[in-house]
XYZ file of C-alpha atoms in Angstrom:
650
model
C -80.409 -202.185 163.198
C -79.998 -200.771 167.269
C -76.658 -199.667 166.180
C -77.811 -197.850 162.973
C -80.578 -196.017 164.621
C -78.831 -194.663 167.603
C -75.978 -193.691 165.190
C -78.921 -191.658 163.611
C -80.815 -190.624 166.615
C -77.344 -189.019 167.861
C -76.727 -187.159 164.268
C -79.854 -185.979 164.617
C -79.189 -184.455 168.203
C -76.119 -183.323 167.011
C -77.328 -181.182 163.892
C -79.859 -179.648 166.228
C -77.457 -178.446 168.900
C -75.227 -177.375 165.948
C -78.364 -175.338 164.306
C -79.408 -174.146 167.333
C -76.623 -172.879 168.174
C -75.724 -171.125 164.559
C -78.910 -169.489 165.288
C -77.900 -167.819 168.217
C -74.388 -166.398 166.507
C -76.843 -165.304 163.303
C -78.921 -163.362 166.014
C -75.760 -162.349 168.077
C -74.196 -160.544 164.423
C -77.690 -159.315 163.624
C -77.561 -157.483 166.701
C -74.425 -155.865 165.907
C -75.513 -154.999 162.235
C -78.302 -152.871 162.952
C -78.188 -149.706 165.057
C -78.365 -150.528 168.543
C -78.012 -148.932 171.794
C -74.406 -149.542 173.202
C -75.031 -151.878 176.034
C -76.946 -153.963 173.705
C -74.149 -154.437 171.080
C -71.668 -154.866 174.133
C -73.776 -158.109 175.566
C -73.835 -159.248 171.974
C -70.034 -158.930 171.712
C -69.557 -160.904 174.768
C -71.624 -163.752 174.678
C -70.137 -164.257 170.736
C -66.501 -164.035 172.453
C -67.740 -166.491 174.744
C -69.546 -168.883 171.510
C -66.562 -168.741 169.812
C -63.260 -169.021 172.504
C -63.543 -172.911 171.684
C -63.908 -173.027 167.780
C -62.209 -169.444 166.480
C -59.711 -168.110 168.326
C -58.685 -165.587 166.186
C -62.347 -163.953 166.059
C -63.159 -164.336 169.312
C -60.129 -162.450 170.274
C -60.995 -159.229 168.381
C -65.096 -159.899 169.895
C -63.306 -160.038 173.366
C -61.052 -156.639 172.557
C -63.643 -154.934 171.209
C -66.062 -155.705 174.111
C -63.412 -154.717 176.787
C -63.257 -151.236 175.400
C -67.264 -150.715 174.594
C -67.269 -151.949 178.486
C -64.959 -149.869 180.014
C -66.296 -146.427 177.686
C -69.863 -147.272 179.142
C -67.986 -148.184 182.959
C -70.409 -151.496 182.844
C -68.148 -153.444 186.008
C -70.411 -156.913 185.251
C -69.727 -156.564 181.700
C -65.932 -155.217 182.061
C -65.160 -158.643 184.304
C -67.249 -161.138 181.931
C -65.342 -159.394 179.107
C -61.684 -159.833 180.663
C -62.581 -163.352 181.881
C -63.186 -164.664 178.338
C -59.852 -162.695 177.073
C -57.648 -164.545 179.671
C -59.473 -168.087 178.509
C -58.429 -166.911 175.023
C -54.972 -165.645 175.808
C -54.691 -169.149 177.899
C -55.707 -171.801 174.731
C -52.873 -168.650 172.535
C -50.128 -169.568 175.477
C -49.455 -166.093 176.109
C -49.606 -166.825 180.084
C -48.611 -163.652 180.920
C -52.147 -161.892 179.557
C -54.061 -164.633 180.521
C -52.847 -163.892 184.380
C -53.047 -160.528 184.093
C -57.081 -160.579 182.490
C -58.273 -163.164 184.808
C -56.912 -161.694 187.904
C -58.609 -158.314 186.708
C -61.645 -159.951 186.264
C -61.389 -161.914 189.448
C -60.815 -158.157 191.404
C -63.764 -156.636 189.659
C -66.135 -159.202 190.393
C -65.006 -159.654 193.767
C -65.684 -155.950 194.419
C -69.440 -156.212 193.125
C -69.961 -160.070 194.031
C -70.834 -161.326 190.674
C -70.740 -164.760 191.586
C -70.317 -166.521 188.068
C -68.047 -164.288 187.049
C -66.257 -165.249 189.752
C -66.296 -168.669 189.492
C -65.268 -168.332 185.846
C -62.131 -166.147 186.541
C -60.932 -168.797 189.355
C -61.384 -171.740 186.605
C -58.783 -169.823 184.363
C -56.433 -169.450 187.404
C -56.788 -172.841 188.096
C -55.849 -173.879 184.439
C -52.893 -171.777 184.897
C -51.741 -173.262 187.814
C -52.781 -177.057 185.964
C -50.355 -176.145 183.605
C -47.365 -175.722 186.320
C -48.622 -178.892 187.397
C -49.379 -177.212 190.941
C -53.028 -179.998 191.241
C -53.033 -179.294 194.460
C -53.819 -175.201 194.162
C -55.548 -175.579 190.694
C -58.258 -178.178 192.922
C -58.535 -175.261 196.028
C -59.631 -172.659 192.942
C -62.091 -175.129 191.133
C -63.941 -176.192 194.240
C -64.280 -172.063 195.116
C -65.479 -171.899 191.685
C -67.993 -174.771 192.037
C -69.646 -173.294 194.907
C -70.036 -169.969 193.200
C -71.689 -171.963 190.382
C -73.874 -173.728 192.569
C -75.453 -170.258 194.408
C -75.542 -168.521 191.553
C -77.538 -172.039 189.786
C -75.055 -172.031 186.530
C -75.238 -175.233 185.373
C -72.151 -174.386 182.510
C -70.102 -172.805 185.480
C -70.796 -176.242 188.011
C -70.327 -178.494 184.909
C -66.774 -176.290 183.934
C -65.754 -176.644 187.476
C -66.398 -180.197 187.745
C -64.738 -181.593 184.405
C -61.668 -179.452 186.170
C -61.568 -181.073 189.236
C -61.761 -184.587 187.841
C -59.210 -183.737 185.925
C -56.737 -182.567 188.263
C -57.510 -185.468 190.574
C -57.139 -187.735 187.891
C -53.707 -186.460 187.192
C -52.495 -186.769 191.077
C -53.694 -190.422 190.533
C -56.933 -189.898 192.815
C -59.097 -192.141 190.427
C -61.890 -192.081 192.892
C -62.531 -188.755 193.374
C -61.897 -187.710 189.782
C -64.991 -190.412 189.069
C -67.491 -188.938 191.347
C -66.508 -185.590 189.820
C -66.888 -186.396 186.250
C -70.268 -188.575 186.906
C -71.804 -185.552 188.800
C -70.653 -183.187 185.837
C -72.504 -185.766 183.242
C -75.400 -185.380 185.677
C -75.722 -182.232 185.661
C -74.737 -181.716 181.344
C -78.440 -183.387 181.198
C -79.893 -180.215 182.089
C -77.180 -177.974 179.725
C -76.597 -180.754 177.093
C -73.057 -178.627 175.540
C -70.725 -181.288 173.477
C -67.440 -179.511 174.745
C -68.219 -180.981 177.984
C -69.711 -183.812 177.526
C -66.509 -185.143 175.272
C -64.715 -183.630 177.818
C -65.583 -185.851 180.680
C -66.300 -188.898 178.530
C -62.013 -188.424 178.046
C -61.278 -188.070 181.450
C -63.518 -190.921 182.560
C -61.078 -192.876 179.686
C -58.070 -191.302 181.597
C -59.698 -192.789 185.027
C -60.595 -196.655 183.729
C -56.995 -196.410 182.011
C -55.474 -195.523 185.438
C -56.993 -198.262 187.178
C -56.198 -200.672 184.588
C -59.683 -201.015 183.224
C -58.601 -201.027 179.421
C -61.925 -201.750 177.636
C -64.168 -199.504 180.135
C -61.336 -196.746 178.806
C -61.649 -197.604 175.395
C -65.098 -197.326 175.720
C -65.472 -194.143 177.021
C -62.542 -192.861 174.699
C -64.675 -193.576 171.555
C -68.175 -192.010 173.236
C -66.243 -188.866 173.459
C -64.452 -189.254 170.013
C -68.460 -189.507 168.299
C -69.223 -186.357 169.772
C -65.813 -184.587 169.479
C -66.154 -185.185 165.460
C -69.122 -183.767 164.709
C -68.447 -180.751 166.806
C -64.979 -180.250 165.061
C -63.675 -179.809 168.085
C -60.098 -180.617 167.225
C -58.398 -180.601 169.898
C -60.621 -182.774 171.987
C -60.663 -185.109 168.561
C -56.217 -185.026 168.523
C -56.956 -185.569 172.602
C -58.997 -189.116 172.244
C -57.302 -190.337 168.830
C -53.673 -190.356 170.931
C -55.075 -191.948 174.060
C -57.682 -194.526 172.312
C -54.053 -195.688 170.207
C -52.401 -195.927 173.458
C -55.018 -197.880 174.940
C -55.316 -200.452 172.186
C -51.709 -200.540 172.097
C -51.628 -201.594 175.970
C -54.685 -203.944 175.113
C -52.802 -205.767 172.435
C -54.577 -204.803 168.889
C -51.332 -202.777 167.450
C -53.322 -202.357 163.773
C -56.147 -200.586 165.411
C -53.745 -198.540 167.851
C -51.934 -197.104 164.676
C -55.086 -196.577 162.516
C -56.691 -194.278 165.663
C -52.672 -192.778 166.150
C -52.382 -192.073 162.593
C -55.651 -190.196 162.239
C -54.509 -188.374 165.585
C -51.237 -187.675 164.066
C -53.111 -185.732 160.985
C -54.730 -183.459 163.272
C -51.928 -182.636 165.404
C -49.986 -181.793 162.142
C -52.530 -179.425 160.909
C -53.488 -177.880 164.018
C -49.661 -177.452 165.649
C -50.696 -179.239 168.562
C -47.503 -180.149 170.184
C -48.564 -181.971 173.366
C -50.692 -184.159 171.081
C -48.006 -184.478 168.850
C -45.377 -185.533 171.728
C -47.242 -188.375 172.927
C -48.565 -189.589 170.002
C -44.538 -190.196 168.515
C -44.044 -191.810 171.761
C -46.904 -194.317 171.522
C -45.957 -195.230 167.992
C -42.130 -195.753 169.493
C -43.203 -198.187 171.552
C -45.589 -199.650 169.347
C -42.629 -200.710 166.308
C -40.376 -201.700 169.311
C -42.662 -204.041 170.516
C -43.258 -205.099 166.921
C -39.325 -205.495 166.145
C -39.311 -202.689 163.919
C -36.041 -201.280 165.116
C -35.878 -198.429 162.026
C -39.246 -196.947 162.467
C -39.306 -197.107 166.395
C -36.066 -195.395 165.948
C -37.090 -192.571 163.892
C -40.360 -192.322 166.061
C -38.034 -192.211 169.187
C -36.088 -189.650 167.863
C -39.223 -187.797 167.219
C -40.479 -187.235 170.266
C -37.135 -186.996 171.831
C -36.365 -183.559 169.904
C -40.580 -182.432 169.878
C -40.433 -183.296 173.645
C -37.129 -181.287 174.696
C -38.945 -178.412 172.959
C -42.366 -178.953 174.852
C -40.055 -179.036 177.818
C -38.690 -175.989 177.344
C -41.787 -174.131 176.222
C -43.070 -175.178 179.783
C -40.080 -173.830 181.307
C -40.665 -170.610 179.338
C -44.346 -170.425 180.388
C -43.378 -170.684 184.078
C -40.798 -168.004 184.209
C -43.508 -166.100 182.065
C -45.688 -166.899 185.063
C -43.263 -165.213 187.551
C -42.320 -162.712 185.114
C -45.978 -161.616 185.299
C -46.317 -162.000 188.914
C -42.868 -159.748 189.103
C -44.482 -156.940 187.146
C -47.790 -156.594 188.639
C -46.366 -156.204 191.980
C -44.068 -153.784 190.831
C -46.940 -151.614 188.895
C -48.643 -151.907 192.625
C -46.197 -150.696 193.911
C -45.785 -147.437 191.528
C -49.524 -146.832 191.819
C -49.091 -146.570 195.167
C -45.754 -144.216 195.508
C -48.036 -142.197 192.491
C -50.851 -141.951 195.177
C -48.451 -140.977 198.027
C -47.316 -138.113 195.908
C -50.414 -136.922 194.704
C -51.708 -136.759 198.389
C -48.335 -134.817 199.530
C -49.251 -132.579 196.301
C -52.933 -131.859 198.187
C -51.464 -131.576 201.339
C -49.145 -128.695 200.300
C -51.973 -126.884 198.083
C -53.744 -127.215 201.293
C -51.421 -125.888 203.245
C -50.337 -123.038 201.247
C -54.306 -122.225 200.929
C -54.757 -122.402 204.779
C -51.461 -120.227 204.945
C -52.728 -117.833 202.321
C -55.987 -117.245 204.262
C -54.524 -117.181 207.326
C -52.196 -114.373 206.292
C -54.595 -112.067 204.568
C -57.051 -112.639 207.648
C -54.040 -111.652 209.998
C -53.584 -108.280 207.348
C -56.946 -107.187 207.605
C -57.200 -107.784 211.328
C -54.357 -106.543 212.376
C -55.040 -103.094 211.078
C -57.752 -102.612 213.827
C -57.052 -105.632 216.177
C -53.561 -105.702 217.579
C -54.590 -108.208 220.054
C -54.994 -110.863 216.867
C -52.246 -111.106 215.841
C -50.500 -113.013 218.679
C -54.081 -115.501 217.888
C -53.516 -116.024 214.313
C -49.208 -116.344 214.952
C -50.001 -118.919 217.180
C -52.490 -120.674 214.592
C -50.081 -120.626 211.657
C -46.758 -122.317 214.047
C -49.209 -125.181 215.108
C -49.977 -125.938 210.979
C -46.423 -125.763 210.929
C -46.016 -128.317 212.947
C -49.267 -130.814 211.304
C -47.086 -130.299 208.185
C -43.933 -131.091 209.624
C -45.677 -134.468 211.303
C -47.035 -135.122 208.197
C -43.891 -134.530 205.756
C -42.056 -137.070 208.512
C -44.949 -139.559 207.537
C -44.338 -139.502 204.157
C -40.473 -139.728 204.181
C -41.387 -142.771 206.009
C -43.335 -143.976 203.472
C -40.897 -143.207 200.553
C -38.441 -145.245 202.554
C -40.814 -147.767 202.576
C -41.364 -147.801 198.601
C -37.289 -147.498 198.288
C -36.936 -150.954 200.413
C -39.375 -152.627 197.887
C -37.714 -151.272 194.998
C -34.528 -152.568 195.981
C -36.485 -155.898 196.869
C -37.671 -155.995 193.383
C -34.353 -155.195 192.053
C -32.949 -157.905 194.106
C -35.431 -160.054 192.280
C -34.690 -159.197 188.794
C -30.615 -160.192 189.742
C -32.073 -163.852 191.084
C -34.258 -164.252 187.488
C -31.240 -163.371 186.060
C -29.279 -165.769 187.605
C -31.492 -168.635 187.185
C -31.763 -167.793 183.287
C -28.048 -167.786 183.140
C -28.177 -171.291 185.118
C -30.415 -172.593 182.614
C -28.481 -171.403 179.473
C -25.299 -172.686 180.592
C -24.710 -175.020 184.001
C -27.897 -176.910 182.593
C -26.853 -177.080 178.931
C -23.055 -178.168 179.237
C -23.747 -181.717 181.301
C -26.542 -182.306 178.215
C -24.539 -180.997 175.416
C -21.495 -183.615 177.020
C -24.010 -186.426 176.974
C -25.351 -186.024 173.345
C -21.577 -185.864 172.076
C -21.574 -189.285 173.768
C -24.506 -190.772 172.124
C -23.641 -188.890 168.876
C -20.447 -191.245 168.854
C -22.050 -194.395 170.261
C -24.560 -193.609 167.578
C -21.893 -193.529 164.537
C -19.597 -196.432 166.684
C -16.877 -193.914 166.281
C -16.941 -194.423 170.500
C -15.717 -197.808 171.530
C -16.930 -199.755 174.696
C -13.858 -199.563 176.190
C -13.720 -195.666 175.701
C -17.751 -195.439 176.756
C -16.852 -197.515 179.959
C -13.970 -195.117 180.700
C -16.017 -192.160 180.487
C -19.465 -193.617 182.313
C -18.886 -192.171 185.795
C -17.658 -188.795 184.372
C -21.704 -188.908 182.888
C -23.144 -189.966 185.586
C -21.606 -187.638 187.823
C -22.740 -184.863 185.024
C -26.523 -186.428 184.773
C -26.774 -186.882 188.682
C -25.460 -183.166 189.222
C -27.987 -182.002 186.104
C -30.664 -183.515 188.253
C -29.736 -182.185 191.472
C -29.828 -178.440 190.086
C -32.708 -178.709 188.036
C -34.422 -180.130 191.350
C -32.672 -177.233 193.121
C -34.100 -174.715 190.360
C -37.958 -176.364 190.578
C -37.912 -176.064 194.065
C -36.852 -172.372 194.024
C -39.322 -171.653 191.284
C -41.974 -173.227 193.537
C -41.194 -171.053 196.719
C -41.251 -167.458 195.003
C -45.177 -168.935 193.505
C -48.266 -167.932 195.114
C -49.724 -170.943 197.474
C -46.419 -172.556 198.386
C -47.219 -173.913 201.953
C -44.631 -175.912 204.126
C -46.340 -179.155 205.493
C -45.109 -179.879 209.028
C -45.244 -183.326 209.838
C -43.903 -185.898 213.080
C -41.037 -187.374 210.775
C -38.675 -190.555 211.630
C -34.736 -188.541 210.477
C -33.691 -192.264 209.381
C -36.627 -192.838 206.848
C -35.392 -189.168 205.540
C -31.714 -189.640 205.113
C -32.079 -193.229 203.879
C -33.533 -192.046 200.295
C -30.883 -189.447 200.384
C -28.011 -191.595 200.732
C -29.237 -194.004 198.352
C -29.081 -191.396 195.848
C -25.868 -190.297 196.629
C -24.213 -193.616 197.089
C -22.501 -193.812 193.882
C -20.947 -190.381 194.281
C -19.517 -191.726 197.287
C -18.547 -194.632 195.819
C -16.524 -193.365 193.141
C -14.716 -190.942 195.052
C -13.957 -193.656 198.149
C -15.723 -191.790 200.664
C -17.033 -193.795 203.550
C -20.225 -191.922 204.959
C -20.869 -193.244 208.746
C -24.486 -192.819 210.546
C -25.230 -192.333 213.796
C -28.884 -191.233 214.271
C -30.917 -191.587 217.661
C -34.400 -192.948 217.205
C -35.748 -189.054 217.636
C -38.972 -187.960 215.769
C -38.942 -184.485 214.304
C -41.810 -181.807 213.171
C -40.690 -181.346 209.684
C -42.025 -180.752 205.713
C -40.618 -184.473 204.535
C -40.074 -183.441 201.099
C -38.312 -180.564 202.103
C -36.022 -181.665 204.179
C -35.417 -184.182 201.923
C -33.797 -181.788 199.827
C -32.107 -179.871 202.658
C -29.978 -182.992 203.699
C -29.555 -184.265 199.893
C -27.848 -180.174 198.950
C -25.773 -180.922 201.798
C -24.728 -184.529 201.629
C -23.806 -183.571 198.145
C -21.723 -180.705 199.299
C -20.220 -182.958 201.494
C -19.388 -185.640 199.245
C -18.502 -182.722 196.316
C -15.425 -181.282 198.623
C -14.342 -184.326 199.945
C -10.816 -185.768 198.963
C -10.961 -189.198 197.597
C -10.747 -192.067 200.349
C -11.929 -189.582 203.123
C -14.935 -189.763 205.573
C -18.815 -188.134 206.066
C -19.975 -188.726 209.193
C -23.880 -187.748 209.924
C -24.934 -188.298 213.987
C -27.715 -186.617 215.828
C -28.082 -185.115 219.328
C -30.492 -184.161 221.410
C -31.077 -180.467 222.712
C -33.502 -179.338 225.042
C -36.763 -178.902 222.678
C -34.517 -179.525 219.512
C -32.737 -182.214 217.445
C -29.528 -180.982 216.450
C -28.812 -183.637 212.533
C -25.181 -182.982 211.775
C -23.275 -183.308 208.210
C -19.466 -183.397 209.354
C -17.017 -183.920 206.513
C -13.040 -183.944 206.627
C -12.328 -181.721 203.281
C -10.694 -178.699 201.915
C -13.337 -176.740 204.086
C -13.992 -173.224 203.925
C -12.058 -169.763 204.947
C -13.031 -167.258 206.997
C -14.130 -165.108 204.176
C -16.440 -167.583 202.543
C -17.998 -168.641 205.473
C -18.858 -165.038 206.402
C -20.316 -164.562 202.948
C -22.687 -167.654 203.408
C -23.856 -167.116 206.961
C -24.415 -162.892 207.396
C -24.716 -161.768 203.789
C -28.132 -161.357 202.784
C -27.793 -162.812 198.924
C -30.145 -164.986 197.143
C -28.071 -166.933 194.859
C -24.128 -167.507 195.620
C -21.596 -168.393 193.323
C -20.563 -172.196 193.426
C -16.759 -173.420 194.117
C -15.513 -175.903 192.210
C -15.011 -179.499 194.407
C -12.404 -181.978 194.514
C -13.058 -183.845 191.520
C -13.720 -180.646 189.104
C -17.235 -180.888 190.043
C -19.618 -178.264 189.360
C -23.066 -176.027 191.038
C -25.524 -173.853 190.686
C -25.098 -172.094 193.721
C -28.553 -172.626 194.925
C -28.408 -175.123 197.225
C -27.036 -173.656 200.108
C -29.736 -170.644 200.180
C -32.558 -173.407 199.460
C -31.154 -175.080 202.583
C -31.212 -171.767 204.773
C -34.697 -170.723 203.345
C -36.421 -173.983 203.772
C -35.552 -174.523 207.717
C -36.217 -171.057 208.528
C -40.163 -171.567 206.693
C -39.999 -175.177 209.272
C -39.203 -173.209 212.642
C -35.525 -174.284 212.664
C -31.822 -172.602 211.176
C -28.622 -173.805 209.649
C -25.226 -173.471 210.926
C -21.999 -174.074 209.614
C -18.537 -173.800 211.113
C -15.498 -174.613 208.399
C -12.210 -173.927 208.373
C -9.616 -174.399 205.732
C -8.251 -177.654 204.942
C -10.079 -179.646 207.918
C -13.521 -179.807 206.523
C -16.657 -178.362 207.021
C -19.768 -178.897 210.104
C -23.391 -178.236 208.691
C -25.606 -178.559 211.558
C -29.348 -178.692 211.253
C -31.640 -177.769 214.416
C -34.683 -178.662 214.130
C -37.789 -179.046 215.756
C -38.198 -181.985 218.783
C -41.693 -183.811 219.062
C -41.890 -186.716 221.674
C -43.309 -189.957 220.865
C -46.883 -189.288 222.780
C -47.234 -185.915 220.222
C -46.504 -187.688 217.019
C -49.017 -190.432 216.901
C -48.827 -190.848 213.208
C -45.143 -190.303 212.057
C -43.878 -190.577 208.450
């Protein structure tokens, strides 16, 4: 009878938000049907847009357009920045990341000019979501907190609730289950006062996420099926496809397949009809592991396969919507830079009109006067050299300046060749190793491939896979450098708890080739970025063991000099020539092309400018000294810290 009433009490609720909240749309597109003064039908259009960004996409788009350009004929700055905010949170649930940079950091500018606090806030929520979805927590977290400040001066309750579903969110995802719970209990404190479903299913799921993380299945399940009761009702669908997926996975972890595949299956209906592919990703893996566990080989086969193909192309629609990112990043810096060189010559334009004015009166002046007044003219001569000479100050200013704009155009250029590059890494040094691989697995798959034959081929895969993961790594971390917020983190480090991960990973390279690596590292601490570095000795190491001949020798030491650890990566190879090395150390290039190494392996070409970036951002440099056919010397200096300095060292 409890159960049946609250079931009723919360329809009840429901229906009332949901009429309540027709009502206002009815009144909004009243508004606009009648004949109304402009900056009435423009706050009509934009609170619709922002009624409708989570049901109707479509519609709230055109609202959105047409409210940008009512805005921007009346030159309403509040109303311009509200408008662009809620087209970049549309353009962001489309996927078209470029637009959704582009309006938000419009809207961002604008407010920041006038200090419209919520629009502020609102614009760095949808900067944050971008950067969520490069899986950049740590930068998405700085906006949201800026953003829940704003809310709380300006007393927005929607704006502090948006900010804190965010932040739990992103903590919850960087596996900080404590702070994402005292961020999504405050935001279901403060939802009392606002009382909007999209929220409050939204926290109810990432309080699910947090219990799930900390291995608290029925707490999860629990608040997984609060937020599915209110997610229904609302029809909002993706929230619904969000809770269905995770409430199977939970049952599925708690033991109670039958229930985990009637929530995945209902889950699995939505995602279908809605093209939600995330959804749809995890949802074939859950029911994978749910037939394997079951002994259903077929079926946790064809799910397997499933989400193997759905998940290479979610995978590669991220890696589209990052270099869409930078793509967008690219070419507002580059329209910057044209507005200015347009202002430059629009003030040289004024100058010269100026100048020929000032000439033009000075000349007719120096007519009339010097008719009567011989002594003038000597005057006005010496007037009209000294503008002259402003001029000729003032043309050397802006030759100076159009240098300037040439240098960044040939920086940008420079950046174009390095996209490029990377896009030509990704279509074909990525693909081959993967395309190998499948062939494999194709002929495992059809037993046309023996074990005998599969065991003969293994380390020629592995080698393939390990280099794959080594240049994707390479690629991620070059992606990450040219992004907004990238920050090195310098650290006192222990050198032997670096290199010991690195070698680890690198062992059976070694091992397979014959090559016996030797260490030699004093007990020195060093003020280094850990991850970085990290990827500094693993490039190199790799090198190392890459143009090494079989059976030969790496030897890595350390030495002490003056206020500096010198780490060196000696190998006995087929080294480098003159002309290579010259090409790696004084040419200014951003991506080189790879050699080939001993055993036919293959590069990117990435590492080696990674390596030289990376230790000039951490205060130290690279050197290398090579010659042909006796091996190469990469030595790292980096920065000393004594003992008594580092009192916490990693």
């Amino acid at each position: 009878m409890n159960k049946f009433l609250s079931i009723t009490i919360l329809f009840c609720c429901i229906s009332f938000h949901l009429f309540a909240q027709t009502k206002e749309m009815d009144s909004l597109n009243n508004v606009l049907s009648h004949e109304v003064s402009r900056e009435e039908r423009l706050s009509a259009l934009n609170q619709l847009t922002f009624l409708t960004r989570e049901k109707d996409l479509n519609q709230a788009l055109i609202w959105g357009q047409r409210a940008e350009e009512l805005a921007i004929e009346i030159n309403d700055s509040l109303q311009i920045s509200r408008a662009k905010g809620n087209l970049g949170w549309i353009y962001f649930r489309l996927g078209v990341w470029d637009k959704a940079f582009r309006y938000s950091k419009d809207s961002y500018l604008i407010a920041s000019t006038q200090n419209y606090k919520y629009e502020l806030g609102m614009a760095l929520n949808n900067l944050g979501s971008l950067y969520y979805r490069q899986d950049n927590y740590d930068e998405a977290i700085k906006d949201f907190k800026i953003a829940y400040e704003y809310g709380k001066e300006a007393d927005e309750p929607y704006l502090i609730i948006r900010s804190l579903n965010n932040l739990a969110l992103n903590y919850s995802l960087k596996g900080e289950f404590d702070s994402a719970y005292l961020f999504a209990k405050e935001a279901l404190k403060f939802n009392e006062k606002l009382d909007e479903k999209y929220f409050i299913t939204f926290t109810h799921r990432v309080l699910g996420d947090i219990y799930l993380g900390k291995g608290e299945i029925d707490k999860a399940i629990q608040s997984y099926e609060q937020s599915l009761k209110i997610s229904t009702p609302e029809s909002l669908k993706t929230s619904e496809a969000l809770v269905l997926n995770r409430l199977g996975n939970a049952y599925f972890i708690k033991g109670n397949s039958t229930k985990a595949i009637e929530y995945l299956n209902k889950g699995l209906i939505i995602s279908k009809e809605n093209g939600f592919l995330d959804e749809l990703v995890e949802t074939y893996k859950t029911f994978a592991k749910i037939y394997d566990s079951k002994g259903d080989i077929p079926k946790a086969f064809q799910y397997q396969k499933a989400y193997t193909e759905l998940n290479a192309e979610r995978e590669a629609a991220s890696n589209k919507e990052k270099m869409e990112l930078l793509l967008a990043k690219f070419e507002i810096e580059n329209s910057e830079a044209e507005i200015n060189y347009l202002k430059i010559q629009n003030t040289l334009k004024e100058v010269e009109i100026k100048s020929f004015n000032k000439i033009w009166i000075m000349f007719t002046v120096f007519t009339v006067i010097s008719i009567g007044f011989l002594f003038w003219m000597s005057i006005i001569f010496k007037k009209k050299q000294e503008a002259n000479k402003r001029l000729h100050v003032k043309r050397t200013i802006l030759e100076e300046q159009k240098r300037e704009l040439q240098k960044k155009s040939e920086e940008l250029t420079e950046s174009n060749r390095s996209k490029n590059r990377i896009l030509s890494i990704l279509g074909h040094d990525l693909k081959s190793p993967v395309a190998q691989l499948k062939g494999v697995l194709d002929l495992l798959h059809s037993q046309e491939l023996s074990r005998e034959e599969f065991d003969g081929i293994s380390h020629i895969l592995k080698r393939n896979v390990d280099g794959l993961f080594e240049n994707i790594d390479n690629i991620l971390s070059w992606s990450k450098s040219q992004m907004e917020g990238f920050k090195v983190q310098l650290l006192p480090t222990n050198l032997k708890k670096v290199i010991r991960p690195c070698l680890e990973l690198l062992q059976y390279q070694a091992n397979t080739k014959e090559i016996t690596i030797t260490i030699n590292i004093i007990e020195e601490i060093a003020l280094v970025d850990q991850d970085l570095l990290q990827l500094i000795i693993r490039n190199l190491l790799s090198n190392a063991i890459k143009f090494s001949n079989k059976g030969s020798n790496i030897d890595i030491y350390s030495q002490k000099d003056g206020d500096l650890i010198r780490l060196v990566i000696q190998d006995y190879g087929i080294g480098m020539s003159e002309v290579q090395l010259d090409t790696i150390i004084n040419q200014n290039v951003s991506l080189l092309e790879s050699s080939i190494g001993t055993d036919k392996e293959k590069g990117t070409g990435l590492g080696l400018n990674l390596c030289k970036e990376f230790l000039g951002l951490m205060g130290g440099a690279l050197i290398l000294e090579s010659k042909k056919g006796e091996g190469t010397k990469a030595i790292l200096l980096l920065q000393s810290i004594t003992v008594n300095k580092a009192q916490q060292v990693i």
